[in-house]
C-alpha atoms as a PDB file:
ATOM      1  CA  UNK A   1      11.770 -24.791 -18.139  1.00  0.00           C
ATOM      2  CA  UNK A   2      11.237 -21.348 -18.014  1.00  0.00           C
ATOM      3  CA  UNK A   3       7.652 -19.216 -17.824  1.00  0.00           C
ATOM      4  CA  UNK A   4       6.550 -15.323 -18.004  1.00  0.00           C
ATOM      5  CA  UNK A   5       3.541 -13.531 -17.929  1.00  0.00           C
ATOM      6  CA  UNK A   6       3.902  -9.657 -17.154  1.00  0.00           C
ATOM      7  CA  UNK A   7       0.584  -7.588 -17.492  1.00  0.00           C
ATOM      8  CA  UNK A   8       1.871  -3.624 -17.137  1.00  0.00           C
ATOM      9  CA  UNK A   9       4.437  -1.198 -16.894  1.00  0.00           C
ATOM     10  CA  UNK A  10       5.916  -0.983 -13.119  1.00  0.00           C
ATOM     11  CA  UNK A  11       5.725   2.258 -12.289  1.00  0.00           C
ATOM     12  CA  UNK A  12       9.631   2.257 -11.795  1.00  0.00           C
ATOM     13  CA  UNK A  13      12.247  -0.232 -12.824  1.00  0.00           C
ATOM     14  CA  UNK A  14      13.566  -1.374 -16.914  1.00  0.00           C
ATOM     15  CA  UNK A  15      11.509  -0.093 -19.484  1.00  0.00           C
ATOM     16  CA  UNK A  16       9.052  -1.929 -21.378  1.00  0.00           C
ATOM     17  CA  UNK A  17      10.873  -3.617 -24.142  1.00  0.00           C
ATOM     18  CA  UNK A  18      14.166  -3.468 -22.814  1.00  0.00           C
ATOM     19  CA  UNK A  19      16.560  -5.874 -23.070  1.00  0.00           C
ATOM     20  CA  UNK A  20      19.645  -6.286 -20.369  1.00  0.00           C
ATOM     21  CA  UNK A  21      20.649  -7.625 -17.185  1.00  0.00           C
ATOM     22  CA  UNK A  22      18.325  -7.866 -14.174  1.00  0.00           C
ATOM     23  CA  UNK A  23      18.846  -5.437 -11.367  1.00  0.00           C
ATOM     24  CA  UNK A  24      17.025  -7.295  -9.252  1.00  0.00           C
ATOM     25  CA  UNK A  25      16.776 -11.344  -8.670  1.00  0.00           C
ATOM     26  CA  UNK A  26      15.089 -13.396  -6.112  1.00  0.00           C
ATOM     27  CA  UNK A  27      15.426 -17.150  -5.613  1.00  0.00           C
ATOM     28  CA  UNK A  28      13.185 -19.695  -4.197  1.00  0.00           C
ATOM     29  CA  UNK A  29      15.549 -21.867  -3.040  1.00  0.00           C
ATOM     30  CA  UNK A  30      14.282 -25.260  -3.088  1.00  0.00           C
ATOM     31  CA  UNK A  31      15.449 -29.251  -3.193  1.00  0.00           C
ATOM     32  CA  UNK A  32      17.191 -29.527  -0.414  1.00  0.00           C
ATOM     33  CA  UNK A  33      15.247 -32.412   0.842  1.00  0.00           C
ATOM     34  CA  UNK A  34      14.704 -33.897  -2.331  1.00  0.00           C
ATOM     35  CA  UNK A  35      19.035 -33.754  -2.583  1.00  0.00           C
ATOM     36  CA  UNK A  36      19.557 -35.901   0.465  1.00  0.00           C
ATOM     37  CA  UNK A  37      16.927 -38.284   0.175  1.00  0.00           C
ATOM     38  CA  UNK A  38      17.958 -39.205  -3.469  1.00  0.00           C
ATOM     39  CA  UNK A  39      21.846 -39.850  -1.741  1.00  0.00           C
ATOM     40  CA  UNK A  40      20.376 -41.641   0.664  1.00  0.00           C
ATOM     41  CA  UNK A  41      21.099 -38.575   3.683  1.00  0.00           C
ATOM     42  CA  UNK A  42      19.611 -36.606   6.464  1.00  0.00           C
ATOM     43  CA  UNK A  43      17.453 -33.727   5.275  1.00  0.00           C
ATOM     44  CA  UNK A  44      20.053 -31.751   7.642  1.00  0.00           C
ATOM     45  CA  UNK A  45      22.954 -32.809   5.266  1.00  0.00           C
ATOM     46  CA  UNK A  46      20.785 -30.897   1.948  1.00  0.00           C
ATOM     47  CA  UNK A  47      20.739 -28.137   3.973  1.00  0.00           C
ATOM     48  CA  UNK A  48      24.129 -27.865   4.929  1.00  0.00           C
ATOM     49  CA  UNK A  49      25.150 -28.504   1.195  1.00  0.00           C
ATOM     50  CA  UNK A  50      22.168 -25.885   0.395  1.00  0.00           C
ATOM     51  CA  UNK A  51      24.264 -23.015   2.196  1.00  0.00           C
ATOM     52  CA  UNK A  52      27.613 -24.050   0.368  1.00  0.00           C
ATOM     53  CA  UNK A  53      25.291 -23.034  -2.802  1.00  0.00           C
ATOM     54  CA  UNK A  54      24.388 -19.745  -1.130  1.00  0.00           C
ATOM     55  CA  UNK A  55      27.920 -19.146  -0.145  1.00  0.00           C
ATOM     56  CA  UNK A  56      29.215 -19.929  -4.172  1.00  0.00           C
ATOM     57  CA  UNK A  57      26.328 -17.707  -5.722  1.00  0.00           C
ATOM     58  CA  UNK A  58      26.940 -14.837  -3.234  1.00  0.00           C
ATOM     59  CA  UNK A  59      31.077 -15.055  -4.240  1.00  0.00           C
ATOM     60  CA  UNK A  60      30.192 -15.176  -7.889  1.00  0.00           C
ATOM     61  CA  UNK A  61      28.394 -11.772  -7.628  1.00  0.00           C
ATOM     62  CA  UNK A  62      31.616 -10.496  -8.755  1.00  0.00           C
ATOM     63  CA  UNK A  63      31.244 -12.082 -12.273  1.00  0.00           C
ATOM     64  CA  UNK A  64      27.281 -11.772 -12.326  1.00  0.00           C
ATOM     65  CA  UNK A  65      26.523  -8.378 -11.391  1.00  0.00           C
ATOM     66  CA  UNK A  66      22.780  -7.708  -9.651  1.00  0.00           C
ATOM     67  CA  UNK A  67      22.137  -4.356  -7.032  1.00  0.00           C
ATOM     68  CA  UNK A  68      19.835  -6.855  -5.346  1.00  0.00           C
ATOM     69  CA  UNK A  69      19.955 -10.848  -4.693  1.00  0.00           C
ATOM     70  CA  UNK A  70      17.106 -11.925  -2.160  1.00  0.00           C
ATOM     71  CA  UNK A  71      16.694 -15.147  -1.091  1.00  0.00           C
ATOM     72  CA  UNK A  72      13.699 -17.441   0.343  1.00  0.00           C
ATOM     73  CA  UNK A  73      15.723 -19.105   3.361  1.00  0.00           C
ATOM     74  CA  UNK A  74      12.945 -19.544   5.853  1.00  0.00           C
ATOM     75  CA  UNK A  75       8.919 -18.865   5.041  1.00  0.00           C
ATOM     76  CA  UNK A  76       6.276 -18.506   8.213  1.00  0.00           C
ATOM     77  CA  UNK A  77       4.959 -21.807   6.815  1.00  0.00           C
ATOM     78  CA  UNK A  78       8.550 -23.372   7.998  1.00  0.00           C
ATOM     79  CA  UNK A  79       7.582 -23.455  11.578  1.00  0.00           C
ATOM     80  CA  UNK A  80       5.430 -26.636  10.369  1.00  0.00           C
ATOM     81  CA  UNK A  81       8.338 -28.399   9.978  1.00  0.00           C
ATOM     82  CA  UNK A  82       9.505 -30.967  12.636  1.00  0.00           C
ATOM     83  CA  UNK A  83      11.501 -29.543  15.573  1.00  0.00           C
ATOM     84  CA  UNK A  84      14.646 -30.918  15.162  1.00  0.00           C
ATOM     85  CA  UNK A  85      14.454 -29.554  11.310  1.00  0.00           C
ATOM     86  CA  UNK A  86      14.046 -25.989  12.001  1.00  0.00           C
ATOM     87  CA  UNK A  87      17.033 -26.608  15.065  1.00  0.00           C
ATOM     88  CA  UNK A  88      18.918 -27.395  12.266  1.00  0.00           C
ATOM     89  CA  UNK A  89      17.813 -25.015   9.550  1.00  0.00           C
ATOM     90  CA  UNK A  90      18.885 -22.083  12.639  1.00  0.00           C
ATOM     91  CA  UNK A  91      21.794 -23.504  13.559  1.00  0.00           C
ATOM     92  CA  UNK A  92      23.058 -23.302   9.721  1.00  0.00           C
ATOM     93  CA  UNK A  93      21.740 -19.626  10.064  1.00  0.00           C
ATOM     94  CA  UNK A  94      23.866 -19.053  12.865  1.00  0.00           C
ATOM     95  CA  UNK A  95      27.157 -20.886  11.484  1.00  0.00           C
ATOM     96  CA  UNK A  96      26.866 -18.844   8.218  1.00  0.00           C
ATOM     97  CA  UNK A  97      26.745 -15.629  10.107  1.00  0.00           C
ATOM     98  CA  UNK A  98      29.946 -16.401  12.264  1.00  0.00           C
ATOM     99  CA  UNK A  99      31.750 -17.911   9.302  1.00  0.00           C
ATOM    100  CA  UNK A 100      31.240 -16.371   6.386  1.00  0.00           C
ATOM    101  CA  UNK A 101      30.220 -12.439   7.551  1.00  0.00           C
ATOM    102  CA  UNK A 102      33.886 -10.805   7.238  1.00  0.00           C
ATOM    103  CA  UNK A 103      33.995 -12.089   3.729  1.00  0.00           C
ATOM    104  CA  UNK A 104      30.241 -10.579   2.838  1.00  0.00           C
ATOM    105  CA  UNK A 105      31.493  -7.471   4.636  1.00  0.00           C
ATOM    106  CA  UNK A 106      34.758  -7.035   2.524  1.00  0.00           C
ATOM    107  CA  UNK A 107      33.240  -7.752  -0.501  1.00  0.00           C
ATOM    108  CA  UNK A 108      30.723  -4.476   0.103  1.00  0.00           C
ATOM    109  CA  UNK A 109      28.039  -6.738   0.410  1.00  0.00           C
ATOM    110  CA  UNK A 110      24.636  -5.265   2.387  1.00  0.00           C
ATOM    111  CA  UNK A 111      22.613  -7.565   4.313  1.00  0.00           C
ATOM    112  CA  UNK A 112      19.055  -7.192   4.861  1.00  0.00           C
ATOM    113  CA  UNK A 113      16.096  -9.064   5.866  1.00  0.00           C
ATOM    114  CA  UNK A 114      13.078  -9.228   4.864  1.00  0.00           C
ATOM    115  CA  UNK A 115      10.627 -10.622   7.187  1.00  0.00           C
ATOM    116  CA  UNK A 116      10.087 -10.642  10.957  1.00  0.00           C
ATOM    117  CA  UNK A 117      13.279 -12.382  12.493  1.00  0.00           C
ATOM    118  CA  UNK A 118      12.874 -11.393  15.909  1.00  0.00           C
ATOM    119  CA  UNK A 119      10.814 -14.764  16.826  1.00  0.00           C
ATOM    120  CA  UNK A 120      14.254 -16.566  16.290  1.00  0.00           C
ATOM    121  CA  UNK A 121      16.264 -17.052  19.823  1.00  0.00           C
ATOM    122  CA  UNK A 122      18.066 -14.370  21.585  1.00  0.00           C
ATOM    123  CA  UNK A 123      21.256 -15.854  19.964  1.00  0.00           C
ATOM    124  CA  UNK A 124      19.979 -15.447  16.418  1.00  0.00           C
ATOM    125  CA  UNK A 125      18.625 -12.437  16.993  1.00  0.00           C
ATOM    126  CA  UNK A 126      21.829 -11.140  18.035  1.00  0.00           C
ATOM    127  CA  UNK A 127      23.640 -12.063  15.114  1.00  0.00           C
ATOM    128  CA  UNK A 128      21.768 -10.674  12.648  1.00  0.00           C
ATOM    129  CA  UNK A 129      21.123  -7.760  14.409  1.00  0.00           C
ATOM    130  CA  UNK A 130      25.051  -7.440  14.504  1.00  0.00           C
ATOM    131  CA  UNK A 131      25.565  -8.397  10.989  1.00  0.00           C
ATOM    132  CA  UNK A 132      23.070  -6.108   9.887  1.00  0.00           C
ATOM    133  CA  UNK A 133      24.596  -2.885  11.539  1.00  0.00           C
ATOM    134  CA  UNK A 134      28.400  -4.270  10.177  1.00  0.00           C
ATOM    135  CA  UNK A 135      27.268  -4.204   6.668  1.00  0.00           C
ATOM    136  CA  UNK A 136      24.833  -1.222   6.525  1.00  0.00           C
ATOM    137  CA  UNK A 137      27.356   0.852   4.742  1.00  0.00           C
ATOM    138  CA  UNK A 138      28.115  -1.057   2.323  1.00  0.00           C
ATOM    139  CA  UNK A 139      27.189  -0.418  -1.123  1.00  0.00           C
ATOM    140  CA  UNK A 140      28.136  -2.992  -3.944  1.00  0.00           C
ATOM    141  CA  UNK A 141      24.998  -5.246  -3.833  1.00  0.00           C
ATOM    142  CA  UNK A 142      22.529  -5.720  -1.059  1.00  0.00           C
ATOM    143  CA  UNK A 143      21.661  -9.295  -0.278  1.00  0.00           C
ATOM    144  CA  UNK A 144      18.446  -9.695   1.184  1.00  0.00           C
ATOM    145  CA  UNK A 145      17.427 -12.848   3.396  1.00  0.00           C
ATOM    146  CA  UNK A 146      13.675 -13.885   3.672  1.00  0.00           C
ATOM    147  CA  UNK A 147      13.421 -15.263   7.282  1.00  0.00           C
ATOM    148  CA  UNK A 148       9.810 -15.062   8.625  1.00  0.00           C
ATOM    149  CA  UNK A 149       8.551 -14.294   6.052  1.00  0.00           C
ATOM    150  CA  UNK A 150       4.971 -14.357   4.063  1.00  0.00           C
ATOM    151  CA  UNK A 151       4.006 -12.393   0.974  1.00  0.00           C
ATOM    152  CA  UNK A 152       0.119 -12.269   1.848  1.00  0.00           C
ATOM    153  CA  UNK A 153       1.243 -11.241   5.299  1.00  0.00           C
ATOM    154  CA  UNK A 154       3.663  -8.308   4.094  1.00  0.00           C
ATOM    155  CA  UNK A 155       0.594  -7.218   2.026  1.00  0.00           C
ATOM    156  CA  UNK A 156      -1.831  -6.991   4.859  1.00  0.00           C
ATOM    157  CA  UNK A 157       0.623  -5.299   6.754  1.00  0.00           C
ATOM    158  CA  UNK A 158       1.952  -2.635   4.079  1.00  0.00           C
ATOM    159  CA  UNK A 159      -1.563  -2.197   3.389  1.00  0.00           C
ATOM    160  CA  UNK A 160      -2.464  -1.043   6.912  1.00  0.00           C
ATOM    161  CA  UNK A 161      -0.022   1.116   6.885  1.00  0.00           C
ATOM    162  CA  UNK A 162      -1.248   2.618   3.883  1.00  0.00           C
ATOM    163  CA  UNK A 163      -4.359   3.024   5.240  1.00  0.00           C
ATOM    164  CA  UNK A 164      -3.377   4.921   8.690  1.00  0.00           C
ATOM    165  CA  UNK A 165      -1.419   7.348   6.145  1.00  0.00           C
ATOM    166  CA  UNK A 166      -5.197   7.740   4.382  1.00  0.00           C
ATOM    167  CA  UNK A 167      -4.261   6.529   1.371  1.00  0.00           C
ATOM    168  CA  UNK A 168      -4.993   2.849  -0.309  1.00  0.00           C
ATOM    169  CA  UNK A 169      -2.971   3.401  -3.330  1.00  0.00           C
ATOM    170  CA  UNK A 170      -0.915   0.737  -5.505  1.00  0.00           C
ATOM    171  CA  UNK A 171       2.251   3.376  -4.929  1.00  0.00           C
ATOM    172  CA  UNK A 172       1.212   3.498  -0.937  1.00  0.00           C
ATOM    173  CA  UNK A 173       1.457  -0.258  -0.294  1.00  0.00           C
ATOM    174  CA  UNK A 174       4.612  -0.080  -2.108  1.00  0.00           C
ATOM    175  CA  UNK A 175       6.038   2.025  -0.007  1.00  0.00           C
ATOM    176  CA  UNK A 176       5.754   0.336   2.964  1.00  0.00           C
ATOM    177  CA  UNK A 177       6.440  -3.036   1.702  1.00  0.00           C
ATOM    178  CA  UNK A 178       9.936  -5.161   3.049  1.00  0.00           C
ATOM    179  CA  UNK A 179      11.587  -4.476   0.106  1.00  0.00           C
ATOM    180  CA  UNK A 180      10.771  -0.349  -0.733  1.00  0.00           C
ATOM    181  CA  UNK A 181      14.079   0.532  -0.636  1.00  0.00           C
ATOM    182  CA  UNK A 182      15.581  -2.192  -3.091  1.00  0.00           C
ATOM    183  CA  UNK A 183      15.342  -1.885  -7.209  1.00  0.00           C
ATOM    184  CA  UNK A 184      11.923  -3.477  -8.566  1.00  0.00           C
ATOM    185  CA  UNK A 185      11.922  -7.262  -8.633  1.00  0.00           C
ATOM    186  CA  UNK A 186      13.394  -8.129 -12.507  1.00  0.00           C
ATOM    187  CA  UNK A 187      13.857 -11.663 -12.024  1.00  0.00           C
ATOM    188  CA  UNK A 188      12.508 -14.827  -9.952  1.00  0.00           C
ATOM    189  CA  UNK A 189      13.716 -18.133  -9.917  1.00  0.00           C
ATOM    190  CA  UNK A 190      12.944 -21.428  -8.870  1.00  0.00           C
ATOM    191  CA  UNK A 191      14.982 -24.605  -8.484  1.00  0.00           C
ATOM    192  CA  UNK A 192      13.923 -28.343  -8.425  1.00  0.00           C
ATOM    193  CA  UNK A 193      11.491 -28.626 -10.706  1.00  0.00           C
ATOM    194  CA  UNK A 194       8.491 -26.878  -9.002  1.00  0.00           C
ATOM    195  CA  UNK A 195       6.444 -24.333 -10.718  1.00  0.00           C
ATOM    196  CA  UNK A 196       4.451 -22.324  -8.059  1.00  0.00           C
ATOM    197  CA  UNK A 197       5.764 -19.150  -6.117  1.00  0.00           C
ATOM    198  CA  UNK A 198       4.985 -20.561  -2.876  1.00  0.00           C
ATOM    199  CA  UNK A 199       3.510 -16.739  -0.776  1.00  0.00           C
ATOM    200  CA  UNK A 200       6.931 -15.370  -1.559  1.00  0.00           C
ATOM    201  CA  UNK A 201       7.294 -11.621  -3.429  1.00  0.00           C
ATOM    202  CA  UNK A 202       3.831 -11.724  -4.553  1.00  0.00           C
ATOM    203  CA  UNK A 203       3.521  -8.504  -5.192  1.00  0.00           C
ATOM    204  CA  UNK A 204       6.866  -7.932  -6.124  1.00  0.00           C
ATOM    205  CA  UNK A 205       6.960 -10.637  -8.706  1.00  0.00           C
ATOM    206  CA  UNK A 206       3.918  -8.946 -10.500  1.00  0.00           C
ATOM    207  CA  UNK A 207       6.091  -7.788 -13.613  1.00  0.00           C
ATOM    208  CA  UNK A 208       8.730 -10.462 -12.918  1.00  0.00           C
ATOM    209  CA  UNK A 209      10.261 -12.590 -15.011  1.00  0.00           C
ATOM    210  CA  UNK A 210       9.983 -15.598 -14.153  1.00  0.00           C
ATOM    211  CA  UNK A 211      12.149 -18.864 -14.598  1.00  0.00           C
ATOM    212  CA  UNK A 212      11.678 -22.223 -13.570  1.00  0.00           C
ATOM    213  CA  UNK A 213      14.893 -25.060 -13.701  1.00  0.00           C
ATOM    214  CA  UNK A 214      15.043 -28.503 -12.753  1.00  0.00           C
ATOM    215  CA  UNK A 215      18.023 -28.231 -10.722  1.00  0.00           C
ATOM    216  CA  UNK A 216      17.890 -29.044  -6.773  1.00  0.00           C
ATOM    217  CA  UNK A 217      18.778 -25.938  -4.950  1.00  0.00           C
ATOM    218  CA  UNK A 218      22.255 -27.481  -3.146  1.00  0.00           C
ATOM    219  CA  UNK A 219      23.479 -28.495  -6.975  1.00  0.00           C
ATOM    220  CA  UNK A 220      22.317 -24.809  -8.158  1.00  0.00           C
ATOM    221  CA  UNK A 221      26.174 -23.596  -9.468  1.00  0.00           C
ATOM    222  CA  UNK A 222      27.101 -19.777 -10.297  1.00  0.00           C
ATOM    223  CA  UNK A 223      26.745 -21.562 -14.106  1.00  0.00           C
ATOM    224  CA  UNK A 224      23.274 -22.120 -12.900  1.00  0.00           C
ATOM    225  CA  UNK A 225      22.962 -18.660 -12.362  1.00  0.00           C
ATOM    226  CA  UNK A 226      24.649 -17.263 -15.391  1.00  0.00           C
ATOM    227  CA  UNK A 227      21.816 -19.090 -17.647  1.00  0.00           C
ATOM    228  CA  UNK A 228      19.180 -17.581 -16.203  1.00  0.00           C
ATOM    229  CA  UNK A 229      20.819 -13.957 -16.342  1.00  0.00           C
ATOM    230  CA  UNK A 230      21.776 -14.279 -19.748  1.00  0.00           C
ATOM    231  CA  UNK A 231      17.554 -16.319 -20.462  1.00  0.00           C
ATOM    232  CA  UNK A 232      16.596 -13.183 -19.003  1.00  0.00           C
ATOM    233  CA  UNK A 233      18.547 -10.736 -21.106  1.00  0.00           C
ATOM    234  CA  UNK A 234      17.013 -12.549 -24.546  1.00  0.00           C
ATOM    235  CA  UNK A 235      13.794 -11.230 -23.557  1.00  0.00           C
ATOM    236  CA  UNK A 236      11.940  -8.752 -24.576  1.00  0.00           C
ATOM    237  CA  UNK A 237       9.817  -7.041 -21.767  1.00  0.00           C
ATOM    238  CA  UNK A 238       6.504  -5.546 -23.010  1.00  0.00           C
ATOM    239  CA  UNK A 239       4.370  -5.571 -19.432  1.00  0.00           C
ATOM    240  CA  UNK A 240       1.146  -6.288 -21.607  1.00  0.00           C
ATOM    241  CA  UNK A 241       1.558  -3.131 -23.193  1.00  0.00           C
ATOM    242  CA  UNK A 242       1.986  -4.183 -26.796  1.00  0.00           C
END
């Protein structure tokens, strides 16, 4: 199931009425939970199989070409969770880091996160910080992790910025939100059947497309991915304006 409902012309980004690739996709990743529970599993075991997806989608960005990939991995609202969950969720975080960064490195892959990941421990902290300053150079396709991270929060706080520049301007807030330097949002997806964007790229996702699929995130396959690019590309993007 797929939905759209773009109202003007970004002021940068594809044209209205274009048709073509996306530069720019974000995923909501979600069904982990749902995966395990219907196998009869931990929730820790949908997670586990949730970062194999991660690590599959991020390899086939060889084959499906985006500048930008940015991913919902961890939302402010997360901390809810129960303790042992979010142990999990951060060890994962950490294991993907050790394992998987010379690959993302070699393949000219940019990490960046969007977010404030600085209230994970020390040990997190470190790693990121350490993968982020490995990959900086790198130019291929920047793949941006949401850790931390609120929509309505990155608002209030790009629009105080704004505001000490003296100037509350649509282009202002823009520029100081987590995601300024990185192509205007094209695409936005969500797995497992929900149809809600959950605080994330809210004002990103203004002139998104958007597309909705039934699969559970840790079953979400680069073939997965290829639909939606190529859903995307038989659209016809007007923003409203005819």
């Amino acid at each position: 199931m797929s939905s759209s409902a773009p109202s003007k012309a970004p002021a940068s980004g594809s044209g209205a009425g274009t048709r073509g690739g996306p530069r720019h996709v974000a995923i909501i990743m979600d069904g982990n939970g749902r995966w395990a529970k219907k196998r009869l599993l931990p929730r820790a075991m949908g997670h586990k199989k949730g970062v194999e997806a991660v690590r599959n989608l991020v390899r086939s960005l060889r084959e499906n070409p985006v500048e930008a990939l940015t991913l919902y991995a961890f939302s402010t609202e997360n901390w809810g969770r129960p303790a042992d969950e979010i142990a999990d969720l951060t060890a994962l975080m950490k294991h993907f880091i050790r394992n998987d960064l010379d690959e993302i490195a070699q393949a000219g892959v940019k990490l960046k996160i969007v977010g404030d990941y600085s209230v994970f421990d020390d040990e997190a902290v470190k790693l990121i910080d350490g993968a982020l300053a490995r990959t900086a150079g790198n130019n291929k396709v920047t793949l941006a992790i949401a850790l931390n991270y609120g929509a309505q929060a990155e608002i209030v706080r790009a629009a105080r910025a704004a505001a000490e520049e003296g100037e509350i301007t649509e282009e202002a807030i823009a520029r100081h939100l987590d995601t300024a330097d990185m192509p205007p949002l094209d695409l936005l997806i969500r797995t497992s059947g929900e149809v809600r964007l959950s605080n994330f790229l809210l004002w990103q996702a203004a002139y998104a497309e958007l597309y909705f699929t039934d699969v559970l995130w840790p079953d979400f396959s680069p073939a997965h991915f290829r639909e939606a690019l190529d859903h995307f590309a038989g659209r016809e993007r007007r923003y409203g304006g005819r």
